[in-house]
Coordinates of C-alpha atoms and ligand atoms in Angstrom, one line a residue:
X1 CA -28.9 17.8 -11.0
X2 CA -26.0 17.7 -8.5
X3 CA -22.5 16.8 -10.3
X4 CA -20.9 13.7 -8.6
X5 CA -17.7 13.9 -7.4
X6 CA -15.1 12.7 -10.0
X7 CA -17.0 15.4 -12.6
X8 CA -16.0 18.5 -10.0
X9 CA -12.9 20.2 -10.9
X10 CA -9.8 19.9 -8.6
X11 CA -10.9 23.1 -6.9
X12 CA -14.5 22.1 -6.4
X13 CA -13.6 18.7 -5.3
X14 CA -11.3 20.5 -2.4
X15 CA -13.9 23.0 -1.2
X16 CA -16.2 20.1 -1.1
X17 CA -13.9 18.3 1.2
X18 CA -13.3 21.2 3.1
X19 CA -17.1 22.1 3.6
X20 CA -17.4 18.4 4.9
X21 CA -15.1 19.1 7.3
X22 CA -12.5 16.1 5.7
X23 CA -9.9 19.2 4.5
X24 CA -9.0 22.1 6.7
X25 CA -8.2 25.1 4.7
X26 CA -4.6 25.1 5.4
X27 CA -4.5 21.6 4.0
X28 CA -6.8 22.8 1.3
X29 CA -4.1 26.1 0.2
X30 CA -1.1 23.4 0.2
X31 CA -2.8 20.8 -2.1
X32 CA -3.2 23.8 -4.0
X33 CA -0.1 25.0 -4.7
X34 CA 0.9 24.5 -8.1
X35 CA 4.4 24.3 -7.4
X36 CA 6.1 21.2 -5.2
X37 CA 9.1 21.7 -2.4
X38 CA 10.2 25.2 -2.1
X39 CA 13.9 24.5 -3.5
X40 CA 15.8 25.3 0.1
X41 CA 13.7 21.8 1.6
X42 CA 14.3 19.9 -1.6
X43 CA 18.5 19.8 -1.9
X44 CA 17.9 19.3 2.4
X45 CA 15.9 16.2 1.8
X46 CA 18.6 14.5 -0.6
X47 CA 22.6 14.7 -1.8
X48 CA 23.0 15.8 -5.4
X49 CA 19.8 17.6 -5.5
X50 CA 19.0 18.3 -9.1
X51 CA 15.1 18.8 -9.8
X52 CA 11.6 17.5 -8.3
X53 CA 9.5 15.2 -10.3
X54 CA 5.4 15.9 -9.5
X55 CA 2.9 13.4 -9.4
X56 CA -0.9 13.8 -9.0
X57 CA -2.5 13.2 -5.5
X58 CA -6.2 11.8 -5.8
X59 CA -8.9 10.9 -3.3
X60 CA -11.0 7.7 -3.3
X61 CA -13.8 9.3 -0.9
X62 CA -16.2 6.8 1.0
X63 CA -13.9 3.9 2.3
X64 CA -16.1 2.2 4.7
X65 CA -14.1 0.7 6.9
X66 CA -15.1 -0.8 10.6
X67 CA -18.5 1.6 10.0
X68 CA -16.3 4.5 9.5
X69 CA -16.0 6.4 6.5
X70 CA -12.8 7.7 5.4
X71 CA -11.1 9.7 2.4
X72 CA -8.6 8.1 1.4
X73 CA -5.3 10.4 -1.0
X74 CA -3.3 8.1 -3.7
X75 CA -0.4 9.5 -5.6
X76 CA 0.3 8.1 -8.6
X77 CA 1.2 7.8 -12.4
X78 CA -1.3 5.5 -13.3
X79 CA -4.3 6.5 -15.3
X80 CA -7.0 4.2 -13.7
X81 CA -5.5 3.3 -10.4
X82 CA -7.9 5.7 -8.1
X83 CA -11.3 5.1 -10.4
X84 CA -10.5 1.7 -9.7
X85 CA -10.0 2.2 -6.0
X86 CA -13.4 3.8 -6.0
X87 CA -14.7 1.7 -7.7
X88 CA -14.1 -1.1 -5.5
X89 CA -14.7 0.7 -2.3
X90 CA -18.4 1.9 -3.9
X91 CA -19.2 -1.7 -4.2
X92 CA -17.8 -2.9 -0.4
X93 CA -19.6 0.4 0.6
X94 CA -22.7 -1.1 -0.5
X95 CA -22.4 -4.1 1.3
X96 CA -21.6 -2.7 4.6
X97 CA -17.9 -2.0 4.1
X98 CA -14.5 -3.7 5.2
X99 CA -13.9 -4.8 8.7
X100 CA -10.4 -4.2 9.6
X101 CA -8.2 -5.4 12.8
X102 CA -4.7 -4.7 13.6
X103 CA -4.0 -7.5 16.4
X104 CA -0.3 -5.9 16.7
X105 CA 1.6 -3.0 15.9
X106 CA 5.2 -3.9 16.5
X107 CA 8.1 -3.3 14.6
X108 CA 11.3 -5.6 14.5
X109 CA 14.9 -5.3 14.5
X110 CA 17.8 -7.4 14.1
X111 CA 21.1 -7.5 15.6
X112 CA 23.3 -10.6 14.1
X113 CA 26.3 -12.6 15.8
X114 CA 28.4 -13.9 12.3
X115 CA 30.4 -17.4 12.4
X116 CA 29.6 -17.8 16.2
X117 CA 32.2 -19.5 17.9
X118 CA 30.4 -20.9 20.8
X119 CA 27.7 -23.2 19.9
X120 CA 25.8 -22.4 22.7
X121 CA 25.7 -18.6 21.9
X122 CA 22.2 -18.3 21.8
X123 CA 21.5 -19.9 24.7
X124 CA 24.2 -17.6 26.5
X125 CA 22.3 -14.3 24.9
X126 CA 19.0 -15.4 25.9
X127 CA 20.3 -15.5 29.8
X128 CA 21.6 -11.8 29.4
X129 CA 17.4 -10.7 28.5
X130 CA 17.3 -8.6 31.1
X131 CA 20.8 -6.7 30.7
X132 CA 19.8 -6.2 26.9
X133 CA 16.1 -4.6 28.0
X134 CA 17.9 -2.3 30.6
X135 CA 20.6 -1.2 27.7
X136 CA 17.6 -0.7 24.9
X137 CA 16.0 1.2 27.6
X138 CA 18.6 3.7 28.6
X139 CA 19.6 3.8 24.7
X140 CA 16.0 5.5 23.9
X141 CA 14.3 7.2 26.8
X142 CA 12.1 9.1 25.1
X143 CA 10.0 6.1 23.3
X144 CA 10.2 4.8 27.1
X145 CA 8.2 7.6 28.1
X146 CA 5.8 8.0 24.8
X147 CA 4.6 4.4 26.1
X148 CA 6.8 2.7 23.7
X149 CA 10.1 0.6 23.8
X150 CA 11.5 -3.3 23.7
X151 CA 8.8 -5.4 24.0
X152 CA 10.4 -8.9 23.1
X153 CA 13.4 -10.3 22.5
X154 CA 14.5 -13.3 20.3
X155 CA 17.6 -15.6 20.0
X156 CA 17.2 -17.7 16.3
X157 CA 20.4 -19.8 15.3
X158 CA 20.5 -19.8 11.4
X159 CA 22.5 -22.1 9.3
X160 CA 25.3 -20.8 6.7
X161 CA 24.7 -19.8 3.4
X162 CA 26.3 -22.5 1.5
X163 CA 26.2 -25.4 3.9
X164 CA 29.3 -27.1 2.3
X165 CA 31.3 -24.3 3.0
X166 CA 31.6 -20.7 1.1
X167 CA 34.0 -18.3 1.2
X168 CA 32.5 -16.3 3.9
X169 CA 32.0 -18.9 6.2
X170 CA 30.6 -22.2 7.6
X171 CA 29.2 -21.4 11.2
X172 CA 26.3 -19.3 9.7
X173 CA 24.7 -16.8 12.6
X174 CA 23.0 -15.8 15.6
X175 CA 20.3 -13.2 14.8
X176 CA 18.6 -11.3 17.8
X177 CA 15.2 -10.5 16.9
X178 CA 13.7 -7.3 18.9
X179 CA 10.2 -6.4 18.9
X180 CA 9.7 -3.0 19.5
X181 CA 6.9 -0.7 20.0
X182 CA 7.6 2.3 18.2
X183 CA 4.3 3.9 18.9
X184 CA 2.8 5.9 15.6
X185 CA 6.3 6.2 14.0
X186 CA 7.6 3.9 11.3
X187 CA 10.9 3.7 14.1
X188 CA 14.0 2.7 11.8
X189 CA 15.8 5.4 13.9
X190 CA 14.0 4.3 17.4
X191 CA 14.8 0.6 16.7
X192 CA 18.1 1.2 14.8
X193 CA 19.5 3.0 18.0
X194 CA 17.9 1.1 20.1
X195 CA 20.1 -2.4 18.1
X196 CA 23.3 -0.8 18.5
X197 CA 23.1 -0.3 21.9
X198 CA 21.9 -4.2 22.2
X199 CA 25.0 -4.8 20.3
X200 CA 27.2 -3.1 22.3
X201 CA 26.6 -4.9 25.1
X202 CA 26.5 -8.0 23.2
X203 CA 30.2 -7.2 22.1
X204 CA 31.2 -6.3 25.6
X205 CA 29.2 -9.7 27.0
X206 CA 31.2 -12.0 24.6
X207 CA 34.4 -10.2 23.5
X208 CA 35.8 -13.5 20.9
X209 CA 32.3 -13.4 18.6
X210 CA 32.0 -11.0 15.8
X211 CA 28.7 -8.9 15.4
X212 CA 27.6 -8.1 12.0
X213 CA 25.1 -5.4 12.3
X214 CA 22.1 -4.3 13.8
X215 CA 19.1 -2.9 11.9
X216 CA 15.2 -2.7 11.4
X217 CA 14.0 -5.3 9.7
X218 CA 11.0 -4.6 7.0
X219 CA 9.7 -7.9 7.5
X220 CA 6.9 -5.9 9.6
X221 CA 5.2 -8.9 10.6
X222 CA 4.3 -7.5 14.5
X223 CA 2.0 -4.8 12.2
X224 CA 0.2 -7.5 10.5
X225 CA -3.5 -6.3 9.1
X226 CA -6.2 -8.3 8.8
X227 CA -8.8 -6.5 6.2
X228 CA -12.1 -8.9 5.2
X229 CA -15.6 -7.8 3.6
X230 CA -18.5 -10.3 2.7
X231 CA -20.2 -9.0 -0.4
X232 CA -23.7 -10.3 -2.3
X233 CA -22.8 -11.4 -5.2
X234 CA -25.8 -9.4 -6.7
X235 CA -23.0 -6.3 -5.8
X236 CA -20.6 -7.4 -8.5
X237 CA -22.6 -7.2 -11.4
X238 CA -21.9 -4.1 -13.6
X239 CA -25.3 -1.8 -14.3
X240 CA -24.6 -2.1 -17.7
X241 CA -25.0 -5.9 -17.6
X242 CA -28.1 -5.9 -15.2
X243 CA -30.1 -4.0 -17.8
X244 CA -33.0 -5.6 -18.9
X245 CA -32.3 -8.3 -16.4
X246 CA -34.2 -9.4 -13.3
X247 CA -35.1 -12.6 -11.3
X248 CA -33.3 -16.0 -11.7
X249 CA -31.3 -14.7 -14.3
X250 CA -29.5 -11.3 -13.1
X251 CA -28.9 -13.7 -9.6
X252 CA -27.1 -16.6 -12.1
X253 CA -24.8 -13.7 -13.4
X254 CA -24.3 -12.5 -10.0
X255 CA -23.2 -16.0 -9.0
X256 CA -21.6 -16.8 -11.7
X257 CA -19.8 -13.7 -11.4
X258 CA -18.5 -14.4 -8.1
X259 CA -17.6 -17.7 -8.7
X260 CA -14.8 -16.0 -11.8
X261 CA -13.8 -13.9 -9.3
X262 CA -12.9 -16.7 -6.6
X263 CA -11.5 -18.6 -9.5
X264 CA -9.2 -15.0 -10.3
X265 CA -8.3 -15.5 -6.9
X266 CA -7.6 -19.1 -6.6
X267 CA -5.5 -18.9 -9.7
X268 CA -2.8 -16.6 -7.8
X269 CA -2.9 -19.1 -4.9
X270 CA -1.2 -21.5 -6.9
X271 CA 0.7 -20.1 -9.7
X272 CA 3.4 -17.1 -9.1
X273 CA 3.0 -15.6 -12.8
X274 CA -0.4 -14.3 -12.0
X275 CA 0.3 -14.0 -8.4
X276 CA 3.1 -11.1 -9.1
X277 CA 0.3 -9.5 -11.2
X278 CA -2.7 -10.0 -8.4
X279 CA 0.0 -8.7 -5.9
X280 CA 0.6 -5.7 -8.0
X281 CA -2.9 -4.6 -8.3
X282 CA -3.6 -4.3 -4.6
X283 CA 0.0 -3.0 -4.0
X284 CA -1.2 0.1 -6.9
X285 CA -4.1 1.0 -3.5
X286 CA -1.4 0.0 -1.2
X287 CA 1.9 1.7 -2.6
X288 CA 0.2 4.9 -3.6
X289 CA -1.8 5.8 -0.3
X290 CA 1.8 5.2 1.4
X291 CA 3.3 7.7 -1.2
X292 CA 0.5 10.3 -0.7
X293 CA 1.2 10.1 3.2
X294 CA 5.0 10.5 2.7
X295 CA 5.6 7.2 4.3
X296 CA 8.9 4.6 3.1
X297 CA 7.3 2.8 -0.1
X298 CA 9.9 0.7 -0.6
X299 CA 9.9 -0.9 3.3
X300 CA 6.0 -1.4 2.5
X301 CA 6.9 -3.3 -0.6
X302 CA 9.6 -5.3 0.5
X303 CA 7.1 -6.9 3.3
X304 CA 4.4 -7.3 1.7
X305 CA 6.4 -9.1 -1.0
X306 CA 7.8 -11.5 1.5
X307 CA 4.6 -12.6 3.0
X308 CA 3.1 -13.4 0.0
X309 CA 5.8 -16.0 0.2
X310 CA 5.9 -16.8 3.4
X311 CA 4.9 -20.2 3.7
X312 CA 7.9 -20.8 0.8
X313 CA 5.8 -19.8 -2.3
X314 CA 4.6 -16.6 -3.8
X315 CA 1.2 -16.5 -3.5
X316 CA -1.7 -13.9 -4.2
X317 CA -1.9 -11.2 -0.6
X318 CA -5.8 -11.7 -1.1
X319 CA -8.4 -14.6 -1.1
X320 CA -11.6 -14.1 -2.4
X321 CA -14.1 -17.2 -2.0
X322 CA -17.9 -18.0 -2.8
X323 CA -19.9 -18.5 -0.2
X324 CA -23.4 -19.4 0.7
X325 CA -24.3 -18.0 4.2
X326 CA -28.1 -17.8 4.1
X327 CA -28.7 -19.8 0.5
X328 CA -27.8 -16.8 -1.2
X329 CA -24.1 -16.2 -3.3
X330 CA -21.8 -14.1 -1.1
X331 CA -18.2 -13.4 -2.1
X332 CA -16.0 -13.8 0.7
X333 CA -12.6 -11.0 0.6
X334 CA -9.8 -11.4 3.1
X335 CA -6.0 -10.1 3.2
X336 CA -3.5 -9.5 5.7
X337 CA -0.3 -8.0 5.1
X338 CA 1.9 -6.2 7.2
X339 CA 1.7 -2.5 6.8
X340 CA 4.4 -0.6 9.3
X341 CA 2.5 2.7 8.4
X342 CA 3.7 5.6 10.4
X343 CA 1.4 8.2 10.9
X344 CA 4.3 10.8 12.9
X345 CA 7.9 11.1 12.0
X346 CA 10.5 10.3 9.2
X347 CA 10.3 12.8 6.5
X348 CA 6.0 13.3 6.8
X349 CA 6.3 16.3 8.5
X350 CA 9.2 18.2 5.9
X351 CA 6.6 17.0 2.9
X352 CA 3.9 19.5 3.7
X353 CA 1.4 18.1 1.2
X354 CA 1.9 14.7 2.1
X355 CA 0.8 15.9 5.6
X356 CA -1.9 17.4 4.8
X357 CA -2.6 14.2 2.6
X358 CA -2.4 11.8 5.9
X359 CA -5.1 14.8 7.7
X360 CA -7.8 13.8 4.8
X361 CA -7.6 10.4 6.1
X362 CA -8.4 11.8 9.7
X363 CA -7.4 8.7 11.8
X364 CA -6.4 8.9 15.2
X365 CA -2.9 6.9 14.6
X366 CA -0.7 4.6 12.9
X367 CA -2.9 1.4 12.9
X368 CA -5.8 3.1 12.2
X369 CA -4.5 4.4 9.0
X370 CA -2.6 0.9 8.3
X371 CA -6.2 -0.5 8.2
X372 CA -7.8 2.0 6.0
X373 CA -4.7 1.2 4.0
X374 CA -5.2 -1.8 4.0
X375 CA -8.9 -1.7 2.8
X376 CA -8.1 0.1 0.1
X377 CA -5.2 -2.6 -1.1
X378 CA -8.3 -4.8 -1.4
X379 CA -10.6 -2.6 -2.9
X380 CA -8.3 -1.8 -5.5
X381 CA -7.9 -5.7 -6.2
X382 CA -11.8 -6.5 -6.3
X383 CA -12.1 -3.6 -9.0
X384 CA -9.1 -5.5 -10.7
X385 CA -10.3 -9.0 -10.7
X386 CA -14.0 -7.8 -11.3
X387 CA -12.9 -6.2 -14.9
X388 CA -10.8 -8.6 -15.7
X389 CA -13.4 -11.5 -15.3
X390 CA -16.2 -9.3 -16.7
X391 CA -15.2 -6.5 -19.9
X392 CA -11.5 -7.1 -19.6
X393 CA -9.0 -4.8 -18.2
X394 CA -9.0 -2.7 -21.5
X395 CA -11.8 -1.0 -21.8
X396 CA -11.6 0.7 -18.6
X397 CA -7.8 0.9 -18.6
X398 CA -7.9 2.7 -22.3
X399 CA -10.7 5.1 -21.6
X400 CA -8.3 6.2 -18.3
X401 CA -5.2 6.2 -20.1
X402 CA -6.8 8.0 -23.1
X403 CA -5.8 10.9 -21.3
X404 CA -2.4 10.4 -20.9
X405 CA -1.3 9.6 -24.1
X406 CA -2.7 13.1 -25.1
X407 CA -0.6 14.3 -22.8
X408 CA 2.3 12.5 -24.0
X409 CA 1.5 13.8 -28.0
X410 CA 1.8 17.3 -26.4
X411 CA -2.2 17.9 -25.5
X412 CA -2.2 20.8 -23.0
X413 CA -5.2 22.7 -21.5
X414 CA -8.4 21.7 -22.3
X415 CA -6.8 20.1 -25.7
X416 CA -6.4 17.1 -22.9
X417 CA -10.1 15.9 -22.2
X418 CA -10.8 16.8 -26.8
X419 CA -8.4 14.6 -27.5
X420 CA -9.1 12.0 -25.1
X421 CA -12.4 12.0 -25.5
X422 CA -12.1 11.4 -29.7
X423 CA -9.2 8.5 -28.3
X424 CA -12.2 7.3 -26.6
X425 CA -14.3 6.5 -29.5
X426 CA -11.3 5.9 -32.3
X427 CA -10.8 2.6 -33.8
X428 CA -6.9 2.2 -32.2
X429 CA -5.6 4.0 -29.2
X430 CA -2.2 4.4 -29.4
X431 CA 0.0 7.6 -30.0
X432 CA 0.0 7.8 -33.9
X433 CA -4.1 8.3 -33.9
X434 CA -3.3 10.8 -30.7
X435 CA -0.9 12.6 -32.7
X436 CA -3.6 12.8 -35.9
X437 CA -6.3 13.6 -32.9
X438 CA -4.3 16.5 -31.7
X439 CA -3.6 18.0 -35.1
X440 CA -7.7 18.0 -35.9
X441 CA -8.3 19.8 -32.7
X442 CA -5.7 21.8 -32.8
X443 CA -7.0 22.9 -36.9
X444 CA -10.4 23.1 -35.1
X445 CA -9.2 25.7 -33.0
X446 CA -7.6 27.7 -35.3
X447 CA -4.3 27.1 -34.0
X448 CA -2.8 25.8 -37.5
Ligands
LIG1 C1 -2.8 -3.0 -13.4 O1 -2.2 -1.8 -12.9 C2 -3.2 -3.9 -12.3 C3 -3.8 -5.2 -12.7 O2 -3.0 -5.9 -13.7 C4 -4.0 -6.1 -11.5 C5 -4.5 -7.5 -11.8 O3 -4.2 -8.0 -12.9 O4 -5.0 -8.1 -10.8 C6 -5.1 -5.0 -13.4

């Protein structure tokens, strides 16, 4: 019988993906290599350059999304982040896959007037629009003639930070919002060069008022996506519990199944200790494709962060609901968050695994990837609120990190998958029996 993917070895996995077409070989030699940054790129990419720290890069393969299927790489520390990924894509797969739309892909800057002196400032910046488009077009040609550049322009008045009057001041600000089409790039630079030349002119136009700064903003909410999937509820029932099931009763569990999950869900819509916790699970899918793809983490984090609290409360990024389309139970998923994915640019192309990472997903640009991104942010959250309203979180979480707490006794080799798999089956998993684990198979092995 054919092995399924997660039991081929690294190797196998990659010349599967390559004979797929998915991984061209040059991709295939630099996921390879067994060593990261050759040292001369690693003290370029950062001051004080001291060492490299190496994290695994795995693939949830089969994320159905808008009837394509995609690959999809994740880097990360965490045991059971990618089986759960896959686990929830398996199940969306099954049901026909995500549908994914990206109305937008704009990215924003700021530039901001402090302690304006004249009350009508904004009003007197929004009557120089057209002298601020012709400045933020001369500043950045190039995007001009990629098909990108300022596409709106925004005056907002906004109040001081303590009204009765702080230290720094009681006038508050004038922010100018740009919206900017960057094209596939992430566009701090584009939009950062493109805000001090808006600035300038601003300082020229109105010589008394004092401009702050004038920088991207990772409040990417001009690349908002919008990621759904409608699944039978039959879907979310483990194997394990189906056996020996059928009929009314496997479709109750199914139902009722659903319904824990839309209670998971409705539980982070209204309380912020388990939406932080709901948030992280699809940010694990979310954070760790961006890090595979060499994209700015941190700028995904912060947004995403923010609009789950955009309407003043910190809610869960995902709602899952029951429904009852044709009679029968249907779990409803839908997200949006804004993912300013770039799929050119920043440091993507000095990171050549990271490159070759974005080629496995194969997408034609930015928004594409932002929506298989996306899809697999909610993926990774079904698989999360499916376990824990089912087994719990621990019985999948342990058998995953079984192996890295051999690891972390000193397990090397193929003492890793021994001593996991006895952790597997031991009474307490923690790093005392790992230690006693190791020692036996170590004994075992003649090794003393
Ligand atoms: C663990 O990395 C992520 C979860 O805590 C997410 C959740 O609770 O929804 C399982």
């Amino acid at each position: 019988m054919s092995r399924r993917f997660y039991e081929l070895s690294p190797a196998e996995r990659r010349e599967q993906m390559v004979a797929e077409g998915r991984l061209t070989p040059e991709a295939d030699e630099l996921l390879a290599a067994p060593v990261g940054l050759d040292p001369h790129t690693a003290s370029r990419l950062v001051e004080n350059q001291v060492g490299q720290l190496h994290l695994p890069i795995g693939v949830v393969p089969g994320v159905l999304v808008n009837g394509r299927t995609y690959t999809v790489p994740l880097c990360t520390e965490e045991a059971s982040v990618v089986a759960a990924a896959a686990n929830g894509a398996r199940i969306v797969r099954m049901a026909g896959g995500f549908t994914a739309v990206t109305p937008t892909r704009l990215m924003t800057g700021q530039v901001v007037v402090a302690e304006p002196r004249d009350p009508r400032l904004a009003e007197r910046i929004g009557q120089c629009r057209e002298e601020l488009f012709a400045a933020a077009a001369q500043a950045h040609p190039s995007i001009i003639a990629r098909g990108g550049g300022l596409r709106d322009l925004r005056v907002r008045d906004l109040p001081p930070a303590d009204p009765a009057g702080g230290a720094a001041g009681t006038r508050g600000f004038v922010s100018v919002d740009l919206s900017v089409d960057v094209r596939d790039a992430m566009g701090a630079n584009i939009i950062d060069t493109i805000g001090e030349a808006v600035a300038a002119v601003l300082r020229e136009r109105f010589p008394d008022e004092e401009v702050l700064m004038a920088i991207i903003s990772n409040y990417a909410v001009g690349s908002l996506v919008e990621v759904s999937c409608d699944l039978p509820a039959a879907l979310l029932v483990p194997a394990r519990a189906a056996r020996g099931l059928e009929g009314e009763e496997l479709a109750g569990l199914a139902e009722r199944t659903a319904r824990r999950i839309a209670l998971a869900s409705d539980l982070a819509q209204v309380d912020t200790t388990r939406a932080v916790t709901h948030n992280k699970g699809v940010m694990n899918g979310v954070h760790a494709a961006a890090l595979a793809i060499g994209n700015d983490t941190r700028a995904v984090e912060a947004g995403c962060h923010a609009w789950a609290a955009r309407d003043g409360r910190y809610r869960g990024l995902s709602q899952w609901s029951l429904t009852r389309p044709q009679g029968a139970a249907v779990l409803h998923g839908q997200m949006s968050v804004p993912l300013p994915l770039a799929s050119v640019g920043g440091t993507i192309h000095a990171l050549a695994q990271a490159e070759a990472a974005l080629g496995l997903i194969g997408a034609e640009d930015a928004a594409e990837v932002a929506r298989v991104v996306a899809a697999v942010g909610l993926a990774q959250n079904l698989a999360a609120l499916r376990a824990l309203v089912t087994d719990g979180i621990q019985k999948g979480h342990m058998s995953m990190h079984s192996r890295a707490l051999a690891i972390t006794v000193g397990a090397r080799g193929e003492q890793i998958e021994q001593v996991a798999e006895l952790l597997r089956s031991a009474e307490r998993m923690n790093q005392d029996t790992a230690r006693r684990l190791l020692a036996q198979v170590r004994a075992a092995a003649g090794e003393g």
